[in-house]
Coordinates of C-alpha atoms and ligand atoms in Angstrom, one line a residue:
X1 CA 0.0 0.0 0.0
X2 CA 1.4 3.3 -1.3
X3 CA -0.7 6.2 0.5
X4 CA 0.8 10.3 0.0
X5 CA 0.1 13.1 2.8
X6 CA -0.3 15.8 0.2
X7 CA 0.1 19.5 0.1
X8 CA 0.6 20.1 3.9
X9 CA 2.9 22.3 6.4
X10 CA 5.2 19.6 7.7
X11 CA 6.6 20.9 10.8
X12 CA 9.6 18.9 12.7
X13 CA 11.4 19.9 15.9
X14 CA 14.0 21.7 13.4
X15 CA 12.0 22.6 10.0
X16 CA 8.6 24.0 8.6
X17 CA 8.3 23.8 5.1
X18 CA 5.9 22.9 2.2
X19 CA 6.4 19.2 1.0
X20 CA 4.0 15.8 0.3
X21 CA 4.9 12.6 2.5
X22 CA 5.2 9.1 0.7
X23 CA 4.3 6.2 2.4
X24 CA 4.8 2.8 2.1
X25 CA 4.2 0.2 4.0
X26 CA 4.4 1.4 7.2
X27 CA 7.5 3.4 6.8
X28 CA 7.5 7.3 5.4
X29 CA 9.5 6.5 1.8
X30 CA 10.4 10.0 0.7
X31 CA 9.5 14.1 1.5
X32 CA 9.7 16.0 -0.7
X33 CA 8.2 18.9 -3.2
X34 CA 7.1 17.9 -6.7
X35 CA 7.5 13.7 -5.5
X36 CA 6.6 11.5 -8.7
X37 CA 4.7 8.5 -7.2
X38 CA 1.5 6.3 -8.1
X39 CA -0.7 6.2 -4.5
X40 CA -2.8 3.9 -3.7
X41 CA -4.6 6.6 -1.4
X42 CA -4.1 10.5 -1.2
X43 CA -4.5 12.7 1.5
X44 CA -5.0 16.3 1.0
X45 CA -3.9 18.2 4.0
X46 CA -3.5 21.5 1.6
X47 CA -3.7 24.7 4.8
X48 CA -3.0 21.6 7.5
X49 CA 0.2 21.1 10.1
X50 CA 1.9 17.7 9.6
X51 CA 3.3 16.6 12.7
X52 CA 5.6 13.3 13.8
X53 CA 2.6 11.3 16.3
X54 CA 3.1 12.3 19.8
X55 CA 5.4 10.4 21.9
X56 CA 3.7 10.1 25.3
X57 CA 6.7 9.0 27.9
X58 CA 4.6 8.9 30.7
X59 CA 1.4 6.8 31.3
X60 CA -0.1 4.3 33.8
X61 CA -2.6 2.2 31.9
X62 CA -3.8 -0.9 34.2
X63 CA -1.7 0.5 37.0
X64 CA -2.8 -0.6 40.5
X65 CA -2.2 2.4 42.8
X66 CA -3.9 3.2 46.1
X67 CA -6.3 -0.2 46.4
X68 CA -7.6 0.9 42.7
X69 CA -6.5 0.5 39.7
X70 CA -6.3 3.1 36.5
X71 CA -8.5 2.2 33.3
X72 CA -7.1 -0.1 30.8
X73 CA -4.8 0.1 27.1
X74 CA -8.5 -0.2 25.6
X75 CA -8.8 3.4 26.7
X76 CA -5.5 4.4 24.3
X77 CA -8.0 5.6 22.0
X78 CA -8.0 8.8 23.5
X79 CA -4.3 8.6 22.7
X80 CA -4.5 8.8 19.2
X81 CA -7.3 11.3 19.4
X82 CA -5.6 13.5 20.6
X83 CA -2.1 12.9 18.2
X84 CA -0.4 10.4 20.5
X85 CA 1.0 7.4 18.5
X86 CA 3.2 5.7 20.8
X87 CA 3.2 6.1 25.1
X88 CA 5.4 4.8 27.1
X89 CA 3.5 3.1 29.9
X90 CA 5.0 2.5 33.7
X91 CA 4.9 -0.9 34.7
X92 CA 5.3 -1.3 38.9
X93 CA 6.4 -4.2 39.6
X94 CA 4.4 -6.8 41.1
X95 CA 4.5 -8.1 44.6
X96 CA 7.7 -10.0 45.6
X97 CA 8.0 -10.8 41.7
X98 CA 10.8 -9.7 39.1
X99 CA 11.3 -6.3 37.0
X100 CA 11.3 -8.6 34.2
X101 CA 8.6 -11.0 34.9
X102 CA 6.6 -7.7 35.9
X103 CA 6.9 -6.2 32.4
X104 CA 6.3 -9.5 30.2
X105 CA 3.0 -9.7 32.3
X106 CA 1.7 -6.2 32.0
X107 CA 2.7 -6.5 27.5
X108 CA 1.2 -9.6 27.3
X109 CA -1.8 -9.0 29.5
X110 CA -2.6 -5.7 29.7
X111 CA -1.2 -4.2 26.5
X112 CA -0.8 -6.4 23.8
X113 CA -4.5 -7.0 21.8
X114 CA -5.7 -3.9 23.3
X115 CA -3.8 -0.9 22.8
X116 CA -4.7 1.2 19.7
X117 CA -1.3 2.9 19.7
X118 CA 2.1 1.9 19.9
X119 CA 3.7 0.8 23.6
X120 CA 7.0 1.0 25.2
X121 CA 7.5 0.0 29.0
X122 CA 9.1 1.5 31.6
X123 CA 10.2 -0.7 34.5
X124 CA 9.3 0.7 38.1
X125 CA 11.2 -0.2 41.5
X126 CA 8.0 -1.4 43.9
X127 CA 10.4 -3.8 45.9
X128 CA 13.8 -2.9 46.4
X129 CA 14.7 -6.0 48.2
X130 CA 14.6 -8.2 45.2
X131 CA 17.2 -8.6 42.8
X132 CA 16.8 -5.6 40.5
X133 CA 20.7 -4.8 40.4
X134 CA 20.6 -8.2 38.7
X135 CA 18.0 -7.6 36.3
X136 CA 18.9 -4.8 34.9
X137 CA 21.0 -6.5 31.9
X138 CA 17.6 -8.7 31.3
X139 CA 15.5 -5.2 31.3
X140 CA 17.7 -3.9 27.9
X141 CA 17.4 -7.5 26.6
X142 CA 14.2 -6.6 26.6
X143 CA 13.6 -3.3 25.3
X144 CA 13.2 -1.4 28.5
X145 CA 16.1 1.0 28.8
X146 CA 14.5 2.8 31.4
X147 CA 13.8 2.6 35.3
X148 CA 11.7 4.5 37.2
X149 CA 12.6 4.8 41.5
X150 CA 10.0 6.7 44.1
X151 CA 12.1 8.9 46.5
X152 CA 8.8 9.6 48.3
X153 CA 6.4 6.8 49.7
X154 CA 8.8 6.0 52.4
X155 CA 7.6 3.0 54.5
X156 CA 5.9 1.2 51.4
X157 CA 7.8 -1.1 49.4
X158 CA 8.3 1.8 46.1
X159 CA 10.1 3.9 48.3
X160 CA 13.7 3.9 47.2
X161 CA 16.5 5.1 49.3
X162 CA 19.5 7.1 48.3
X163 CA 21.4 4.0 48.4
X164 CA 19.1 1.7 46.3
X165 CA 18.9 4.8 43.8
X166 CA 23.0 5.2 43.7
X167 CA 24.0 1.9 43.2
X168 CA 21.2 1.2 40.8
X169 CA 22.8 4.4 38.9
X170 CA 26.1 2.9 38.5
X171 CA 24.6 -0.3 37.3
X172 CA 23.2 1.5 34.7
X173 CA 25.4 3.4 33.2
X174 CA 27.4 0.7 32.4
X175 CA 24.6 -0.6 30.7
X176 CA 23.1 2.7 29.0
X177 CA 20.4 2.2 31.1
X178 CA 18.2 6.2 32.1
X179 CA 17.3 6.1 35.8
X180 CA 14.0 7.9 36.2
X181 CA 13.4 9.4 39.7
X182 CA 9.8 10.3 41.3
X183 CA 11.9 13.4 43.3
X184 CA 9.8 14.0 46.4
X185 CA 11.1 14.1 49.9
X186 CA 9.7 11.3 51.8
X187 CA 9.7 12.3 55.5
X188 CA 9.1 15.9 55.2
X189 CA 5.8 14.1 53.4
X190 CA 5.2 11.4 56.4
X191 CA 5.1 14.1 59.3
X192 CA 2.8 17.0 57.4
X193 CA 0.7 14.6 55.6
X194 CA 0.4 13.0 59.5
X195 CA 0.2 16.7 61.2
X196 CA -2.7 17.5 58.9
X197 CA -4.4 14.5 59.7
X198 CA -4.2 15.0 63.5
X199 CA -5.8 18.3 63.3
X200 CA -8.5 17.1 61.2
X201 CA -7.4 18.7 58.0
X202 CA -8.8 16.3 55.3
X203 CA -10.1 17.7 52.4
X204 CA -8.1 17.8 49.4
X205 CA -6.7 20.8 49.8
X206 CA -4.2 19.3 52.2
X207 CA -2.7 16.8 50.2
X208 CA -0.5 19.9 48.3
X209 CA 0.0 21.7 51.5
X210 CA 1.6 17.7 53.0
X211 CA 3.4 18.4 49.6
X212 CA 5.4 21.7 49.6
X213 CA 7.9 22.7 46.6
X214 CA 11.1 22.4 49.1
X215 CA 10.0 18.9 49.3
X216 CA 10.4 18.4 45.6
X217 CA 13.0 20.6 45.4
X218 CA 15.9 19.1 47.9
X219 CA 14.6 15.8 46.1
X220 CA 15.6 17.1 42.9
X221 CA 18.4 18.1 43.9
X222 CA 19.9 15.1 46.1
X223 CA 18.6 12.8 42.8
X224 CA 21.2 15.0 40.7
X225 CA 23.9 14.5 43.6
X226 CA 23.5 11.1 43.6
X227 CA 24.1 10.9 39.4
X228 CA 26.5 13.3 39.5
X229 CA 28.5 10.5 42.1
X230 CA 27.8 7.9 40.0
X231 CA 28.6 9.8 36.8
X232 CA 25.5 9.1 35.6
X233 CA 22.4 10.0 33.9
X234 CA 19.6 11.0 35.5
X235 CA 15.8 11.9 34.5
X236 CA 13.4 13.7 36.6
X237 CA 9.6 13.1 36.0
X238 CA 6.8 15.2 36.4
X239 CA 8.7 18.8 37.3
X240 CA 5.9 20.4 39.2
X241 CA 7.4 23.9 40.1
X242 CA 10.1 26.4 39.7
X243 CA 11.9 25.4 42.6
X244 CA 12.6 21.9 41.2
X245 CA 12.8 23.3 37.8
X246 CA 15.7 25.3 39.2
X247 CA 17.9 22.5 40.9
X248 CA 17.5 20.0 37.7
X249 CA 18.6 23.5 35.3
X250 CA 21.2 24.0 38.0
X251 CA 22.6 20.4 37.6
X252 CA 23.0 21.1 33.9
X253 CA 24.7 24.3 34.1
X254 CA 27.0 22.0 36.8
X255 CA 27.6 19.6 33.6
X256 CA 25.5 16.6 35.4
X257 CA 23.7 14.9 32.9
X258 CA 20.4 15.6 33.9
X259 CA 17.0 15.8 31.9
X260 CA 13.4 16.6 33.1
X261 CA 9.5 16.4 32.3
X262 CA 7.0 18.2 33.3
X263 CA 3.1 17.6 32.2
X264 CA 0.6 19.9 31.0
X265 CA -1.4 20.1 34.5
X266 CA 1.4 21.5 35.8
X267 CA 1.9 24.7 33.2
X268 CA -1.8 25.4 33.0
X269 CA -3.8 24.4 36.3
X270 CA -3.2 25.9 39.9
X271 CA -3.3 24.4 43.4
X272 CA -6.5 26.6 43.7
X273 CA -8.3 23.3 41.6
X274 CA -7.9 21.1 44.9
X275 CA -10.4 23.6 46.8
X276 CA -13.3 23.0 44.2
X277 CA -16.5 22.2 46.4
X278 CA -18.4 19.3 46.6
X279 CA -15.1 17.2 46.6
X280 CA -14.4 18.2 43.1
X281 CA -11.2 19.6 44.4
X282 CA -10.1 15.3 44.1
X283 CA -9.9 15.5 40.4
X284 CA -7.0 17.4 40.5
X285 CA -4.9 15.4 43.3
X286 CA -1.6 13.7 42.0
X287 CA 1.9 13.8 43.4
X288 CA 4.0 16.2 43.1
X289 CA 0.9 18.3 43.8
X290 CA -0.5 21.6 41.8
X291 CA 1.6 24.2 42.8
X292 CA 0.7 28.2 42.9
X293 CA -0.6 30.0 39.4
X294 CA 2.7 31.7 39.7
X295 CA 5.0 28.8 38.5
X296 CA 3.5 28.2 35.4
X297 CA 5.3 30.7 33.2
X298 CA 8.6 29.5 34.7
X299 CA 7.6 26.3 33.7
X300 CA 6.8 27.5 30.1
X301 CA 10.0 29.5 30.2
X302 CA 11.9 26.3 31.1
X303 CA 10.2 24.4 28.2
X304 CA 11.3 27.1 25.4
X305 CA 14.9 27.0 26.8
X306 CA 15.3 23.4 26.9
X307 CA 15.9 23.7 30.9
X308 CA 13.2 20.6 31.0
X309 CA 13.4 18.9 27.6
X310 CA 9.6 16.9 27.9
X311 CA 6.4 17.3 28.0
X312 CA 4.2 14.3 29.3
X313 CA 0.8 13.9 30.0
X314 CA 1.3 11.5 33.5
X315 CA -2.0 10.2 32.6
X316 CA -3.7 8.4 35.4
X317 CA -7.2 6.9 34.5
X318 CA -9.2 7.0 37.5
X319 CA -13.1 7.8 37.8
X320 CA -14.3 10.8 40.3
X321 CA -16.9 8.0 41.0
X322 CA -15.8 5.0 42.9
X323 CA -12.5 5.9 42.3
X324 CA -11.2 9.4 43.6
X325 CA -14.4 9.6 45.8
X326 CA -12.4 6.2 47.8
X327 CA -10.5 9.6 49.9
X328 CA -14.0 11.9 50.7
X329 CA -13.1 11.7 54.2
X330 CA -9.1 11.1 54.2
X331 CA -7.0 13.2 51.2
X332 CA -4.4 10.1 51.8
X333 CA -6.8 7.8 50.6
X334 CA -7.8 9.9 47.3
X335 CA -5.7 7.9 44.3
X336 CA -2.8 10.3 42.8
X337 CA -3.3 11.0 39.6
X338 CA -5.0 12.9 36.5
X339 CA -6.0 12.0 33.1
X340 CA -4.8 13.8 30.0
X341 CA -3.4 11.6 27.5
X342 CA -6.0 13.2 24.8
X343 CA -5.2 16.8 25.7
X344 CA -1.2 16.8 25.7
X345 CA -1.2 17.9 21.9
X346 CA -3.9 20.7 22.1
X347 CA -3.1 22.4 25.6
X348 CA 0.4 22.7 24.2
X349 CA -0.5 24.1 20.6
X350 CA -3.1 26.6 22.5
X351 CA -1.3 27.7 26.1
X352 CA 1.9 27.3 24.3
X353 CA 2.6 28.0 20.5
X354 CA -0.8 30.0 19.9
X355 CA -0.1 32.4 24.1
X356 CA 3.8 33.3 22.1
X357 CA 5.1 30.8 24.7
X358 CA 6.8 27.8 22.6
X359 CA 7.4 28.0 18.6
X360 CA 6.1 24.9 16.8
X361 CA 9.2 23.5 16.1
X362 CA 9.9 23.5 20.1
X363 CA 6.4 22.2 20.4
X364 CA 7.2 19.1 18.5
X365 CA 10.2 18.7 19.9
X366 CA 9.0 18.1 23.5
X367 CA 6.1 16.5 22.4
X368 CA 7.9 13.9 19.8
X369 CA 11.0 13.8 18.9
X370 CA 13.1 14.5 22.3
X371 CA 10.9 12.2 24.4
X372 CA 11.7 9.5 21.8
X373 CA 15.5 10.8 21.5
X374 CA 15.8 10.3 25.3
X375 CA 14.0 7.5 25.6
X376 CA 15.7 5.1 22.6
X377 CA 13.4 5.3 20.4
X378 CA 14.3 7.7 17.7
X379 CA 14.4 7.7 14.5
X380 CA 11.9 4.9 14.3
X381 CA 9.2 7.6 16.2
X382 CA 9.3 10.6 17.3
X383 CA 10.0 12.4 13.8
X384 CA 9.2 12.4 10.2
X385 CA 11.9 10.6 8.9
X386 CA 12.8 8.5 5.6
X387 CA 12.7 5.4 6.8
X388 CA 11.1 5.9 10.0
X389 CA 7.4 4.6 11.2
X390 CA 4.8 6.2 9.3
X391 CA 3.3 7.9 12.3
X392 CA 1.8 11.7 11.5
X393 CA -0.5 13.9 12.7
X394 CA -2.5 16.2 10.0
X395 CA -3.7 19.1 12.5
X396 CA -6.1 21.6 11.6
X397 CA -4.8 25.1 12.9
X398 CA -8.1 27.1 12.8
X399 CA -10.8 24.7 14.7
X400 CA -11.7 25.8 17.9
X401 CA -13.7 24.0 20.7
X402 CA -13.8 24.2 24.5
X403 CA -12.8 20.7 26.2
X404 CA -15.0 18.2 28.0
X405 CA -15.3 15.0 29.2
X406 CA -18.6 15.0 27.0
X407 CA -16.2 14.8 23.8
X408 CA -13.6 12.8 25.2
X409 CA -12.5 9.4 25.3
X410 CA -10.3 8.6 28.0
X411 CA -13.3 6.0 29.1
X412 CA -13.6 8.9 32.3
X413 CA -16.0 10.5 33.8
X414 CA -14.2 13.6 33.8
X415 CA -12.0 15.8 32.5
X416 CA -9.5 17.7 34.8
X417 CA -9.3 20.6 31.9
X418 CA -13.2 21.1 31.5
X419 CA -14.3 24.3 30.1
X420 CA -11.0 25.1 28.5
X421 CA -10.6 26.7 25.2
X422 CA -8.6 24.8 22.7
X423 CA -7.6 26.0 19.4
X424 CA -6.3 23.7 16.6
X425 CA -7.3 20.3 16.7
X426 CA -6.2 16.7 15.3
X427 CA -7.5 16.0 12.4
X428 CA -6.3 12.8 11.3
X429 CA -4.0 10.5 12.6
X430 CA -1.2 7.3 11.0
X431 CA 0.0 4.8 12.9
X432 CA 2.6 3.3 10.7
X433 CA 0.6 3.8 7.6
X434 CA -2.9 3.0 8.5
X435 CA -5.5 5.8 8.7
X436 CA -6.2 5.6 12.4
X437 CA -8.2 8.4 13.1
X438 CA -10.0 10.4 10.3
X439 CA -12.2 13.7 11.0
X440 CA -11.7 13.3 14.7
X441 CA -12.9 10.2 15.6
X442 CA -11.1 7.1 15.4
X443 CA -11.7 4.6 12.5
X444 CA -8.3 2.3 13.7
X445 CA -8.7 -1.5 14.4
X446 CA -8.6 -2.5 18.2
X447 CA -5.2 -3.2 19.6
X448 CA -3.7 -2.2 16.4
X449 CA -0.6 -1.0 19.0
X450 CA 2.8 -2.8 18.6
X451 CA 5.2 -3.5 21.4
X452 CA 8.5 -1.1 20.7
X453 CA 11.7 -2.5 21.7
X454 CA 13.6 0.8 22.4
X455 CA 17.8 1.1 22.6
X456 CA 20.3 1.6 25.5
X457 CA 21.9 4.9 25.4
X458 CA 19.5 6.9 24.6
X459 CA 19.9 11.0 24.0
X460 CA 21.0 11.2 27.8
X461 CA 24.0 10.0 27.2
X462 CA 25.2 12.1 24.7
X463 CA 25.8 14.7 28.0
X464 CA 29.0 12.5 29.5
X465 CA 31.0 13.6 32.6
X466 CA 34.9 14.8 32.2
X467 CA 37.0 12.6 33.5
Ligands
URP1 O1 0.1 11.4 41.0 C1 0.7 10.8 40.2 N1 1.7 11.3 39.5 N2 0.4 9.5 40.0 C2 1.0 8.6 39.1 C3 2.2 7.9 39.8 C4 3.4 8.8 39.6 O2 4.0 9.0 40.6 O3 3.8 9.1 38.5
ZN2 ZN1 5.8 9.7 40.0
ZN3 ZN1 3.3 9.0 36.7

């Protein structure tokens, strides 16, 4: 099947220009202006961008968390709706079993036959006692380059301490493994989120206040210590606040390889969300928490500069029913977590390319090609490249809507940014060739998605300490 993308703006983290797209197969064949070719199928996306498909680093689909557990891969559709071809899902290990064993269960289980986009995993520590130092080889053999540790949680089995997270940092950087750190500070946690408790503080508002930025931010900044002993890479998830923002920029000005995401919650909702009456203030709990209005535009400012280098969604399917209701009387009991796999693509073109706050080309980049750069998976997604995965986006710039939970489908029943404006929206949507989602709506085949092997040594690497 040869099928051309014709007449549209193709926009990369580097380019903009005028060009048709040749496909075939599932691989993009040739770009170019004037391309002599006989297509099977022709798409006219004359006045349209032409995106690489999202890469979404950071999802829980199936994730137990909290005595619940978040909506399944079925749900990916929102994914691709919203310009998202491949996520890279977190896969906690399971009670007293392997890293490895963990992630061959969650694929074949919960992914494989049921995701409509394409899946990488990302290993996470939930039992430090086991062997993980050993696994770590089998983890690459595998296609998972990447290993996420929880600084906070202290006195459940994720919790990670410094010296779990150092030596499992010089383990892998002799195997061009990326450490990924949850960078909270556990105790400061324990005793306010305890505090608050005694004095019968337990609406929602008090999980962020058990939460502060210093608590993120000395976090942060130990995490950076700790690579910069091992010599290292490091990567930070979910950047919540300037604070953090500023140790992880801090660390790169000190040469220390370290890289950072932050998540569209965090540049365009406040900490003001958790208040909502009625309980509605638990649709907007996760961890770190929503910080002050205030460090948005330094997290914007951070995202044009490259000071954090991704953009995930951290997408967390729970329900307000059954599900973040379980905490009405106790915030510690409310799971962590929002939804907004859909969104990533059109908060970022509105609150960031079309508010003067990130160019196009940096809007791809964060929310494409560096997340597969960093995470070993690049050139195969993450751009448009000859010989790369036919995954594109054909986004129409002048639609514009307001976003609900009545048009989207995340399988929840809400939407954390309800009554939003978003301009632009996807259009239509390839995942390695085949129309996925035409005029908005998805017209893909169920669990379409394909497991991604992704390479050691990915683009943190490339940052390597003097000797
Ligand atoms: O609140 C959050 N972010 N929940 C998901 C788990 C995690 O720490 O990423
Ligand atoms: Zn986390
Ligand atoms: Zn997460």
């Amino acid at each position: 099947m040869v099928t051309a993308v014709r007449g549209g703006i193709i926009v990369t983290s580097t380019d903009q220009y005028n060009a048709d797209i040749l496909i075939e197969g599932e691989k993009i064949a040739a770009i170019g202006k004037n391309l002599s070719y006989r297509a099977d199928a022709v798409i006219d996306a004359t006045g349209k961008y032409v995106f690489p498909g999202g890469v979404d680093g950071h999802t829980h689909f199936k994730a137990p968390f909290m005595g619940t557990v978040t909506t399944g891969f079925e749900t990916t559709v929102g994914a691709i709706i919203g310009g998202t071809t491949t996520v890279i899902d977190f896969v906690p290990q399971s009670e007293g079993a392997g890293l490895v064993d963990s992630i061959i269960r969650h694929r074949e289980e919960s992914a494989e036959g049921k995701s409509v986009v394409d899946f990488g995993l990302h290993a996470t520590v939930m039992d430090s006692r086991n062997s993980i130092f050993e696994e770590a080889p089998n983890l690459i053999k595998e296609g998972v380059p990447t290993l996420k540790v929880f600084m906070a949680y202290k006195g459940t089995p994720a919790y990670s301490s410094d010296e779990t997270i150092f030596r499992l940092l010089r383990k892998a950087k002799d195997i061009g493994m990326l450490v990924m750190v949850h960078a909270e500070h556990a105790d400061i946690i324990e005793v306010l989120r305890k505090q608050m408790m005694t004095e019968g503080k337990t609406e929602p508002k008090y999980h962020a206040m058990s939460r502060p930025p210093v608590a993120e931010a000395e976090a942060t900044f130990r995490a950076t210590m700790l690579a910069k002993a091992a010599e290292a890479p490091i990567f930070v998830v979910h950047v919540s606040c300037y604070d953090s923002m500023l140790r992880l920029r801090g660390a790169r000005m000190e040469g220390i390889s370290a890289f950072g995401e932050t998540c569209p919650h965090y540049l365009i909702l406040g900490v003001e969300n958790l208040s909502r009456p009625d309980f509605e203030g638990a649709k907007y709990v996760c961890s770190p928490p929503l910080r002050e209005a205030w460090n948005q535009e330094k997290l914007w400012e951070a995202v044009r500069n490259g000071w954090i280098q991704v953009v995930g969604s951290d997408h967390c399917g729970f329900n307000f029913k059954g599900q973040k209701e379980l905490g009405r009387d106790d915030f510690t009991k409310i799971p962590n977590g929002c939804p907004g796999v859909e969104n990533r693509l059109g908060l970022l073109y509105t609150y960031g390319v079309m508010a003067g706050r990130l160019s196009l080309g940096k809007m791809v980049d964060v929310f494409a090609t560096t997340p597969a750069k960093i995470y070993g998976m690049y050139p195969q997604k993450g751009g448009l490249v000859v010989g790369g995965d036919a995954d594109i986006v054909i986004f129409d710039p002048d639609w514009t809507g307001v976003i609900s939970v009545k048009t989207s489908h995340q399988g929840l029943d809400f939407n954390p940014f309800e009554g939003l404006t978003q301009k632009g929206r996807v259009e239509k949507v390839l995942l390695r060739g085949t129309l996925s989602v035409d005029a908005a709506s998805f017209v893909g085949n169920p669990g379409q998605g394909r497991f991604i092997k992704r390479e050691p040594y990915g683009l943190a690497y490339a940052v390597s300490y003097a000797k």
